[in-house]
Amino acid sequence: MEKLALEDFTKYKFISNTKFSPDGKNLAFVVSEMDVDENKYLSNIWLYNVDNKTINKLTTFNQESSYLWLDNENIIFSTVREEKDKKRKEKGEPFTIYYIINIKGGEAQKYFELPFFASDIEPISKDKFVVTGIYDPKYKNLESLSKEEKEKELDKLKEEKDYEVLDEIPFWSNGRGFTNKKRNRLYIYTLKDKKITPITDELTNVEGFKLNKGKDLMLFISNTFKDKMEIRSDLYLYDLKKESFEKLTHEDPFNYVYADFLKEKIIFLGSNMKEYGINENPKFYLMDLQTKEVKQIQTDFDYSTWSSVGSDCRYGSNSEFKVEDDYLYFETTEYGNSFINRIDEKGKREKLTTQSGSVDGFDVFKDRIIFVGMRDVKLQELYELAGNEERQLTTFNEWIMKEKTLSKPERITFLGKGEIEIEGWVMKPVNFEENKKYPAILDIHGGPKTVYGGDVFFHEMQYWANEGYVVMFCNPRGSDGRGDEFADIRGKYGTIDYEDIMDFVDKVLEKFSFIDENRIGVTGGSYGGYMTNWVIGHTDRFKAAVSQRSIANWISKFGTTDIGYYFVEDQQAATPWSDYEKLWFHSPMKYADNVKTPTLFIHSEEDYRCWLAEGLQMFTSLKYNGVESKLVMFRGENHELSRSGKPKHRVRRLKEITAWFDNYLK
């Protein structure tokens, strides 16, 4: 077997967007891979036939990832294929073109076009659709113009690209750029007459919608704001026949996570955020459609309803909820794993998957469940759940297990401060020798309300293990999977979480004598980047550090990032006016004059979540105080560089990090 190479991740296959056909006989899903030469991702729709258990590739143009089943044999998907349409796109014209393809064969044909960037779409009938799309007031009259008038207007708008006018917060969003006055708007589109009818107004942002089985009623979750977006949302019922609204919001403020029709009722989940803030785990509720009476079900539930298990080997979007027959199916994160669950209208919850690892999305048809999973330190594959047994359906990434050397993480637990159990893992170097001393890398996860798992494939960790490093990682207080109280570190950043991480390192060194305690590095991204900055300002035990997409100064973060003004107030329990000193106390930059650790900073120019200014401030502070440091900035990238950045940029990032550690730890 060969060592896992740095570039091997450019050959991985990533699975996403699983959807059963209406009759359940076929499952469509998307497979994505990297094209390093073109520096982009290629995505195609595949089909799994449930009866004969065959898997076939449906599309081949390498740009099909957003789709829906129109009926049992036809799929529509959005793409830009023709040269004239590519030129329109280059000129900046907003539109979405849908093609239709029959799963039994034949070429895809143009089906219809929408004059905006569409996101979600569902058929009411073959002639009518519900769709959400980006409403931008700059383009609001574009569809009514002739071709010549449209080109003139686009030329005018091209000149406006040199300016940004901001009059609300947030004014930008990571991965989306400047978003001022842009909203995800809800529309009805009629194919026959190409009529587009907006359902929501110009200030309302729609977060999701669901149709009932009869397709005459629609639920949607939205947030209407002007000047400042608050963390709250509303629930609406829309009668498609009467074309009328009814506001169902039962408590204000409330953050609705998901809502759908369950039999003759509405099941929804969310939180009023009163006890644990914006990251509070959601609760389940049932609403009577007639009386609008609301009652909470599953009162003892205390998990997040999504998978927060970290990995750098995913691409594409996946469903985390599905109402089927008498149940709502959903995911939970519990310790370092995620599972599929279901709940009925009485609040009875069942955990359907029990194997450790990660569930990265699923779909359900009657009693059949197919999901994307990471199992036994393997990359993503499709699995079917039959009773309590899981059956692997695909082998896209099996070559890794057969051809490459990997390290299996070893789980360790210990009682930290306050007799609280802390969970972590240690990966031995590949080709480990008992009497040899090894350098080590401590990897700190982002979030902070996410988790690491021991059965999930993490490329950078596996690569470092193949390069002769011990890799260690843990889930300190603040992490997901253990309930609200464990995750709640509001106003405590850099205190109890720092203690847990340092105690974890102590326990690892105590248990594994083959680690050279004089050659340990530390790294992490986002919250992990914040903690890396914090760690080097509070201890000299690490001989090198790599801080990625980090936070240095909570005061500057408050006023610059897409989530800053509400995230900082919630998580640090202060604003620059209510308690300036508290924000400065929790800011790593305050302690930068204590730093002795050589540190590399990795940042993306378009990271609006942990803006470039955060890395620049910490880098400048270290340089000013004479500490060996370097900053590598990636143009055209955002907060997701390590997970979905351009292939060449992801290669360069990992090369920079590894070279830094090699220089100081080997």
XYZ file of C-alpha atoms in Angstrom:
666
model
C 0.000 0.000 0.000
C 1.114 3.555 -0.713
C 1.230 6.536 1.613
C -1.723 8.877 1.331
C -0.465 11.862 -0.671
C -1.423 15.495 -0.228
C -3.001 15.676 -3.702
C -5.018 12.461 -3.281
C -8.041 14.440 -2.112
C -8.330 15.855 -5.629
C -9.405 12.354 -6.727
C -12.126 11.832 -4.112
C -15.799 11.611 -5.030
C -18.333 13.634 -3.007
C -21.994 12.557 -2.778
C -24.934 14.880 -2.139
C -28.582 15.786 -2.816
C -30.323 12.387 -2.555
C -33.963 12.381 -3.779
C -36.375 9.511 -4.409
C -38.623 9.608 -7.467
C -42.326 10.096 -6.602
C -42.953 6.322 -6.924
C -39.806 5.429 -4.953
C -38.399 3.208 -7.702
C -35.345 5.360 -8.341
C -33.068 7.506 -6.228
C -31.251 10.412 -7.842
C -28.092 11.812 -6.281
C -25.216 14.077 -7.232
C -21.576 13.018 -7.501
C -18.961 15.778 -7.525
C -15.232 15.639 -8.130
C -12.365 18.043 -8.728
C -10.848 19.136 -12.004
C -7.444 20.422 -10.946
C -6.438 21.575 -14.441
C -9.544 23.769 -14.743
C -9.445 24.525 -11.005
C -13.131 23.768 -10.450
C -15.627 21.097 -9.392
C -17.521 18.810 -11.749
C -20.985 17.624 -10.723
C -23.362 15.159 -12.384
C -26.666 13.488 -11.519
C -26.608 9.715 -10.989
C -29.440 7.188 -10.548
C -29.819 4.197 -8.266
C -32.559 1.771 -9.362
C -34.129 0.305 -6.234
C -35.432 -2.901 -7.884
C -32.420 -4.065 -9.869
C -29.894 -2.255 -7.663
C -28.021 -0.724 -10.593
C -26.210 2.612 -10.523
C -25.910 4.747 -13.645
C -24.709 8.213 -14.550
C -27.580 10.332 -15.914
C -25.920 13.618 -16.919
C -22.461 14.210 -18.365
C -22.045 17.977 -18.759
C -20.294 18.215 -15.355
C -22.412 21.114 -14.043
C -25.638 19.521 -12.834
C -26.143 19.685 -9.074
C -29.525 21.371 -8.502
C -32.487 19.303 -9.685
C -35.961 17.963 -8.893
C -38.200 15.098 -9.980
C -40.984 16.383 -12.230
C -42.628 12.950 -12.295
C -41.497 9.312 -12.097
C -39.474 9.489 -15.313
C -38.444 13.116 -15.785
C -35.950 15.245 -13.913
C -35.442 18.969 -14.381
C -32.150 20.611 -13.455
C -30.562 24.036 -13.740
C -27.516 24.594 -15.920
C -26.044 26.888 -18.576
C -25.052 24.933 -21.678
C -25.412 27.047 -24.803
C -22.753 29.591 -25.801
C -25.272 32.432 -26.122
C -26.433 31.801 -22.560
C -22.861 31.640 -21.281
C -22.250 35.068 -22.840
C -25.365 36.439 -21.151
C -24.055 35.125 -17.841
C -20.670 36.747 -18.423
C -22.405 40.089 -19.001
C -23.992 39.805 -15.571
C -27.569 39.031 -16.536
C -29.374 37.181 -13.727
C -31.294 34.116 -14.925
C -31.774 30.409 -14.278
C -32.343 27.931 -17.109
C -33.944 24.552 -16.423
C -33.454 21.540 -18.657
C -35.554 18.380 -18.649
C -34.217 14.854 -19.118
C -35.956 11.469 -19.205
C -34.247 8.844 -17.060
C -34.871 6.172 -19.715
C -32.660 7.922 -22.239
C -32.366 10.801 -24.639
C -30.737 14.220 -24.552
C -31.701 16.920 -22.101
C -33.853 19.693 -23.576
C -34.422 23.290 -22.492
C -37.585 23.435 -20.408
C -37.994 26.991 -19.117
C -36.108 30.034 -17.916
C -36.517 32.342 -14.914
C -35.226 35.950 -14.852
C -33.405 35.595 -11.515
C -31.035 33.244 -9.727
C -33.346 30.501 -8.437
C -32.548 28.431 -5.372
C -35.368 26.048 -4.388
C -38.120 24.878 -6.719
C -41.049 22.460 -6.354
C -43.799 21.528 -8.840
C -47.419 22.268 -7.980
C -48.324 20.662 -11.298
C -46.497 20.084 -14.588
C -47.458 23.618 -15.532
C -46.947 25.464 -12.253
C -44.042 25.759 -9.785
C -43.198 27.327 -6.452
C -39.727 28.790 -6.551
C -37.447 30.930 -4.423
C -34.946 33.220 -6.106
C -32.681 36.152 -5.392
C -34.525 39.438 -5.722
C -32.143 42.322 -6.413
C -33.830 45.736 -6.833
C -31.156 46.717 -9.358
C -32.542 44.142 -11.783
C -36.230 44.301 -10.943
C -37.442 45.559 -14.346
C -35.002 43.635 -16.513
C -37.409 40.912 -17.649
C -39.847 43.435 -19.145
C -37.246 44.927 -21.520
C -36.520 44.016 -25.111
C -33.215 42.371 -25.971
C -31.647 45.685 -27.028
C -33.004 47.551 -23.998
C -31.788 44.769 -21.719
C -28.240 44.982 -23.110
C -28.185 48.764 -22.589
C -29.410 48.366 -19.016
C -26.800 45.675 -18.300
C -24.082 47.980 -19.638
C -25.275 50.692 -17.233
C -25.300 48.241 -14.350
C -21.785 47.118 -15.277
C -20.585 50.658 -14.570
C -22.257 50.465 -11.164
C -20.031 47.532 -10.174
C -17.441 50.085 -9.061
C -19.800 51.170 -6.278
C -21.547 49.571 -3.340
C -24.298 51.479 -1.555
C -24.971 50.142 1.935
C -27.949 51.064 4.082
C -28.642 47.937 6.126
C -26.899 45.246 8.169
C -25.816 42.671 7.330
C -24.561 44.182 4.083
C -22.544 41.178 2.939
C -22.601 37.428 3.410
C -19.861 34.827 3.275
C -19.989 33.042 -0.078
C -22.538 35.495 -1.521
C -20.688 38.808 -1.470
C -22.545 42.090 -0.959
C -26.197 41.413 -0.173
C -27.578 44.864 0.601
C -31.344 44.883 -0.180
C -31.126 41.431 -1.797
C -33.741 38.948 -0.595
C -34.561 35.307 -1.238
C -38.073 35.887 -2.555
C -40.959 33.453 -3.066
C -42.678 33.225 -6.460
C -45.278 31.225 -8.364
C -44.258 30.469 -11.954
C -46.772 29.339 -14.588
C -45.125 27.575 -17.516
C -47.913 28.026 -20.058
C -47.953 31.825 -20.052
C -44.473 32.293 -18.473
C -46.095 34.325 -15.729
C -44.108 35.028 -12.551
C -46.088 36.106 -9.497
C -44.187 37.241 -6.383
C -45.698 35.943 -3.152
C -43.508 37.784 -0.654
C -42.508 41.450 -0.655
C -39.204 43.132 -1.433
C -37.974 43.175 2.179
C -38.774 39.572 3.099
C -36.147 36.845 3.071
C -37.625 33.347 2.661
C -35.699 30.609 4.467
C -37.695 27.595 3.300
C -41.099 26.375 2.102
C -43.128 23.151 2.014
C -46.231 22.083 0.087
C -48.896 19.794 1.526
C -49.800 16.540 -0.266
C -52.751 18.125 -2.033
C -50.500 20.988 -3.155
C -53.099 23.580 -2.307
C -51.408 24.828 0.881
C -47.869 26.013 1.474
C -45.877 26.728 4.624
C -42.931 29.054 4.543
C -40.471 30.488 7.045
C -39.300 34.045 6.490
C -37.659 37.071 8.043
C -38.731 40.592 7.086
C -36.376 43.415 7.968
C -35.337 46.950 7.126
C -32.081 48.569 8.269
C -31.120 45.735 10.660
C -31.884 42.029 10.457
C -32.857 40.544 13.803
C -32.356 36.872 14.637
C -35.979 35.813 14.482
C -38.385 34.442 11.884
C -42.064 34.087 11.069
C -44.142 31.108 9.989
C -46.791 31.643 7.280
C -49.499 29.531 5.684
C -50.349 30.368 2.072
C -53.519 29.145 0.372
C -52.591 28.552 -3.280
C -56.212 28.523 -4.469
C -57.362 31.599 -2.573
C -53.943 33.280 -2.959
C -54.133 34.403 0.655
C -51.724 34.533 3.627
C -52.123 33.601 7.249
C -49.414 34.396 9.772
C -48.890 31.463 12.140
C -46.030 32.840 14.261
C -46.840 31.566 17.750
C -44.141 33.370 19.735
C -41.998 36.404 19.001
C -39.044 36.366 18.900
C -38.756 32.772 17.723
C -36.274 31.111 15.388
C -38.109 28.579 13.208
C -35.711 25.892 11.978
C -38.102 23.746 9.922
C -41.846 23.383 9.334
C -43.901 20.879 7.352
C -47.325 19.281 7.140
C -47.768 16.092 9.174
C -51.121 14.440 8.473
C -53.692 17.164 9.266
C -51.332 19.166 11.449
C -48.179 21.250 11.185
C -44.999 20.012 12.797
C -42.258 22.547 13.328
C -39.118 22.980 15.371
C -37.255 25.964 16.644
C -36.293 27.950 19.706
C -37.152 31.200 21.447
C -33.423 31.519 22.311
C -34.230 32.718 25.831
C -32.123 30.262 27.821
C -29.091 29.538 25.637
C -29.070 32.229 22.954
C -28.932 31.893 19.190
C -27.276 28.440 19.312
C -29.972 26.923 21.547
C -31.063 23.453 20.465
C -34.524 23.466 18.844
C -37.661 21.939 20.342
C -40.478 20.109 18.518
C -43.970 21.565 18.283
C -47.300 20.560 16.772
C -49.901 23.064 15.525
C -53.520 22.263 14.786
C -54.362 23.523 11.289
C -57.892 24.547 12.278
C -57.532 26.030 15.761
C -53.846 27.064 15.426
C -53.311 25.674 18.930
C -49.632 24.895 19.566
C -48.180 22.315 21.903
C -44.616 21.239 22.499
C -43.782 17.564 22.007
C -40.613 15.715 23.132
C -39.937 18.009 26.076
C -36.729 16.232 27.121
C -35.048 16.536 23.709
C -31.644 18.297 23.863
C -29.723 17.778 20.626
C -29.088 19.790 17.498
C -31.162 18.589 14.531
C -28.401 18.437 11.938
C -24.993 16.855 11.532
C -22.209 19.076 12.833
C -19.539 16.353 12.571
C -16.555 17.970 10.876
C -14.748 16.786 7.752
C -12.865 18.368 4.858
C -14.255 15.736 2.454
C -17.759 16.941 1.565
C -19.147 18.986 -1.299
C -22.723 19.915 -2.185
C -25.922 20.242 -0.168
C -28.026 17.564 1.512
C -31.455 17.248 3.070
C -31.601 16.959 6.856
C -35.411 16.714 7.243
C -38.223 14.777 5.557
C -41.864 14.167 6.430
C -42.958 10.742 5.239
C -46.266 9.087 6.196
C -46.722 9.521 9.961
C -43.217 10.748 10.833
C -40.774 13.609 10.592
C -37.315 12.212 9.864
C -34.328 14.283 10.966
C -30.673 14.128 12.000
C -29.089 14.564 15.399
C -25.493 15.079 16.509
C -24.665 13.080 19.627
C -21.107 13.165 20.963
C -18.872 12.727 17.868
C -21.500 11.098 15.642
C -24.684 11.932 13.760
C -27.776 9.765 13.384
C -31.107 9.546 11.561
C -34.148 9.812 13.837
C -37.877 10.055 13.431
C -40.624 11.528 15.572
C -44.421 11.144 15.414
C -47.165 13.607 16.321
C -47.225 12.350 19.903
C -43.553 13.157 20.385
C -42.251 9.599 20.334
C -38.676 9.680 19.019
C -36.765 6.731 17.566
C -33.086 6.669 16.653
C -32.959 4.687 13.413
C -29.215 4.541 12.772
C -26.907 3.507 15.574
C -23.525 3.011 13.898
C -20.893 5.610 14.717
C -19.768 8.035 12.038
C -21.597 10.750 10.154
C -24.884 10.891 8.266
C -24.406 13.580 5.618
C -27.945 13.654 4.206
C -30.753 11.234 3.413
C -34.105 10.627 1.790
C -37.055 8.441 2.785
C -39.740 6.689 0.753
C -42.283 4.799 2.853
C -40.044 2.608 5.043
C -36.968 2.770 2.790
C -34.114 5.050 3.890
C -31.037 5.771 1.791
C -28.379 8.085 3.157
C -24.932 9.503 2.487
C -22.621 8.294 5.213
C -19.072 8.243 6.485
C -18.361 4.951 8.224
C -15.231 3.293 9.668
C -12.902 6.162 8.638
C -14.079 5.833 5.047
C -15.054 8.561 2.628
C -18.680 9.186 1.644
C -20.754 6.370 0.148
C -24.474 5.696 -0.243
C -26.011 3.350 2.330
C -29.448 1.782 2.698
C -30.952 1.199 6.105
C -32.759 -2.140 6.293
C -34.124 -2.726 9.778
C -31.149 -2.208 12.073
C -28.641 -3.118 9.368
C -26.830 -0.787 6.996
C -25.960 -1.919 3.488
C -23.372 -0.028 1.440
C -24.664 0.712 -2.069
C -21.749 2.483 -3.769
C -17.974 2.075 -3.957
C -16.899 5.435 -5.371
C -14.108 5.848 -2.812
C -13.201 2.259 -1.935
C -9.825 2.601 -3.676
C -8.589 4.722 -0.770
C -9.039 1.859 1.692
C -7.432 -0.632 -0.691
C -4.496 1.411 -1.961
C -3.561 3.949 0.730
C -2.230 3.702 4.277
C -4.534 5.233 6.888
C -4.497 5.772 10.642
C -7.438 4.766 12.840
C -8.129 7.357 15.574
C -8.013 6.017 19.136
C -10.693 7.466 21.415
C -9.763 8.683 24.873
C -11.937 10.285 27.550
C -11.136 11.973 30.831
C -12.846 14.054 33.491
C -12.048 17.713 33.058
C -12.766 20.660 35.343
C -16.042 20.227 37.207
C -15.900 16.423 36.694
C -17.164 16.835 33.121
C -16.208 14.122 30.648
C -14.194 15.321 27.668
C -13.895 13.200 24.530
C -10.947 13.189 22.147
C -8.897 11.089 19.753
C -5.261 10.393 18.914
C -4.020 9.214 15.522
C -0.684 7.436 15.491
C 1.639 8.004 12.550
C 1.362 5.470 9.739
C 4.078 2.783 10.072
C 4.322 3.581 13.770
C 7.430 2.324 15.608
C 7.111 1.678 19.330
C 10.425 3.095 20.533
C 10.460 6.206 18.365
C 9.565 9.778 19.370
C 7.159 11.645 17.095
C 6.116 15.276 16.588
C 2.402 16.032 17.070
C -0.265 18.408 15.780
C -3.230 19.531 17.879
C -6.188 20.315 15.592
C -9.014 22.467 17.070
C -12.450 22.402 15.411
C -14.539 25.382 14.317
C -17.943 26.453 15.522
C -17.575 26.313 18.434
C -20.824 24.325 18.301
C -19.563 21.534 16.073
C -17.772 18.259 16.821
C -14.977 15.994 15.729
C -15.686 12.288 15.292
C -13.370 9.315 15.407
C -14.982 7.369 12.552
C -15.088 10.199 10.013
C -12.494 10.668 7.278
C -10.493 13.896 7.583
C -7.991 14.249 4.755
C -5.579 16.711 6.339
C -5.318 14.620 9.505
C -4.776 11.411 7.548
C -2.145 13.139 5.438
C -0.265 14.386 8.499
C -0.363 10.900 10.008
C 1.159 9.611 6.775
C 3.868 12.270 7.052
C 4.967 11.017 10.466
C 2.887 13.172 12.805
C 0.723 12.221 15.740
C -2.599 14.042 15.310
C -4.779 14.822 18.322
C -8.200 16.444 18.496
C -11.015 16.750 21.031
C -14.463 18.189 21.752
C -14.101 20.693 24.611
C -16.964 22.483 26.310
C -18.668 24.634 23.707
C -18.902 21.687 21.306
C -22.106 20.157 19.961
C -23.552 16.721 20.698
C -23.841 16.955 24.482
C -26.807 19.266 25.013
C -27.265 22.983 25.530
C -25.505 23.249 28.866
C -22.309 21.618 27.580
C -22.349 23.795 24.440
C -23.006 27.050 26.294
C -19.762 29.031 26.601
C -21.324 32.449 26.085
C -19.142 35.013 27.784
C -16.530 32.322 28.539
C -14.536 32.035 25.305
C -10.877 31.290 26.031
C -11.531 30.167 29.619
C -13.208 26.805 30.232
C -12.742 25.699 26.623
C -9.032 26.549 26.816
C -8.752 24.575 30.055
C -10.367 21.524 28.448
C -8.056 21.634 25.438
C -4.917 22.022 27.541
C -6.063 19.262 29.918
C -6.623 17.056 26.870
C -3.047 17.668 25.679
C -1.779 16.816 29.178
C -3.739 13.543 29.220
C -2.498 12.597 25.761
C 1.137 13.237 26.704
C 0.646 11.265 29.904
C -0.801 8.272 28.052
C 1.297 8.266 24.881
C 4.994 8.442 25.708
C 5.980 8.299 22.030
C 4.988 11.974 21.564
C 7.872 14.423 21.773
C 6.438 17.161 23.969
C 9.051 19.592 22.644
C 7.723 19.198 19.083
C 3.993 19.921 19.227
C 2.132 22.264 16.880
C -1.379 23.687 17.064
C -3.836 24.655 14.336
C -7.524 25.275 13.742
C -9.943 27.274 11.621
C -12.710 29.764 12.444
C -13.369 29.177 16.164
C -10.347 26.859 15.944
C -8.388 29.794 14.514
C -9.595 31.968 17.388
C -8.460 29.327 19.872
C -5.093 28.991 18.107
C -4.612 32.749 18.512
C -5.687 32.471 22.145
C -3.452 29.489 22.879
C -0.239 31.120 21.638
C -0.966 34.172 23.801
C -1.360 32.041 26.938
C 1.269 29.300 26.669
C 4.629 28.664 24.997
C 4.270 24.874 24.986
C 3.616 24.748 21.218
C 6.632 25.130 18.945
C 4.626 26.221 15.894
C 1.092 27.363 15.136
C -1.113 27.770 12.076
C -4.098 30.073 12.607
C -6.749 29.763 9.890
C -9.700 32.110 9.136
C -9.368 33.334 12.697
C -10.690 35.956 15.099
C -8.273 38.336 16.816
C -10.434 41.196 18.041
C -14.095 40.887 19.062
C -14.544 44.660 18.827
C -13.567 44.856 15.162
C -15.415 41.624 14.369
C -18.624 43.161 15.740
C -18.672 45.877 13.095
C -17.240 44.155 10.034
C -18.375 40.555 9.552
C -21.669 39.225 8.205
C -22.740 37.775 11.562
C -20.654 40.052 13.787
C -23.222 42.437 15.204
C -25.472 39.677 16.568
C -23.013 36.799 17.063
C -20.594 38.845 19.174
C -23.323 40.228 21.425
C -24.804 36.755 21.905
C -21.600 34.752 22.311
C -19.505 37.268 24.246
C -22.390 38.690 26.303
C -21.269 42.231 25.462
C -21.203 44.951 22.812
C -18.541 47.646 22.333
C -20.793 49.992 24.317
C -22.122 47.724 27.057
C -18.752 46.232 28.055
C -15.782 47.194 25.912
C -13.341 45.679 28.422
C -15.027 42.284 28.314
C -14.739 42.096 24.535
C -11.077 43.095 24.793
C -10.478 40.528 27.557
C -11.676 37.713 25.248
C -9.710 39.046 22.258
C -6.455 37.170 21.467
C -4.924 40.405 20.209
C -4.821 41.670 23.809
C -2.279 38.973 24.641
C -0.280 39.161 21.401
C 2.695 40.744 23.173
C 3.056 37.471 25.138
C 3.412 35.339 21.994
C 6.696 33.544 21.295
C 5.328 30.818 18.968
C 6.181 31.017 15.239
C 2.776 31.386 13.574
C 1.431 31.074 10.047
C -1.861 32.809 9.255
C -4.144 31.489 6.489
C -6.930 33.817 5.340
C -9.221 34.308 2.348
C -9.782 37.736 0.836
C -13.559 37.235 0.594
C -14.076 35.613 3.994
C -16.845 37.776 5.403
C -17.453 35.426 8.357
C -13.984 35.880 9.884
C -12.846 38.807 7.817
C -9.283 39.204 6.538
C -8.817 42.133 8.940
C -8.834 39.676 11.855
C -5.839 37.785 10.499
C -4.067 41.002 9.542
C -4.406 42.388 13.060
C -2.946 39.306 14.700
C -0.191 38.996 12.081
C 0.758 42.666 12.509
C 0.778 42.281 16.297
C 3.189 39.349 16.129
C 5.472 41.058 13.607
C 5.482 44.216 15.709
C 6.593 42.198 18.718
C 9.328 40.360 16.816
C 7.663 36.948 16.481
C 8.410 34.814 13.416
C 5.185 34.893 11.412
C 3.761 34.796 7.910
C 0.346 35.407 6.358
C -0.867 33.659 3.195
C -3.974 35.232 1.660
C -6.096 33.482 -0.969
C -7.878 35.650 -3.533
C -11.280 34.524 -4.777
C -11.872 32.402 -1.666
C -14.094 32.733 1.384
C -14.617 31.066 4.757
C -15.022 27.663 3.057
C -11.495 27.499 1.568
C -10.541 24.252 3.336
C -13.861 22.556 2.491
C -14.978 23.794 -0.926
C -12.306 26.175 -2.140
C -10.869 25.878 -5.627
C -8.829 22.656 -5.954
C -5.463 24.368 -6.574
C -6.049 26.698 -3.640
C -6.854 23.786 -1.343
C -3.644 22.056 -2.416
C -1.613 25.227 -1.805
C -3.233 25.757 1.607
C -2.318 22.279 2.843
C 1.203 22.593 1.424
C 1.737 25.878 3.277
C 0.480 24.462 6.573
C 2.475 21.245 6.349
C 5.677 23.045 5.295
C 5.342 25.370 8.299
C 5.019 22.461 10.707
C 7.815 20.530 8.982
C 10.126 23.506 9.411
C 9.572 23.850 13.155
C 8.621 20.345 14.330
C 10.842 18.022 12.296
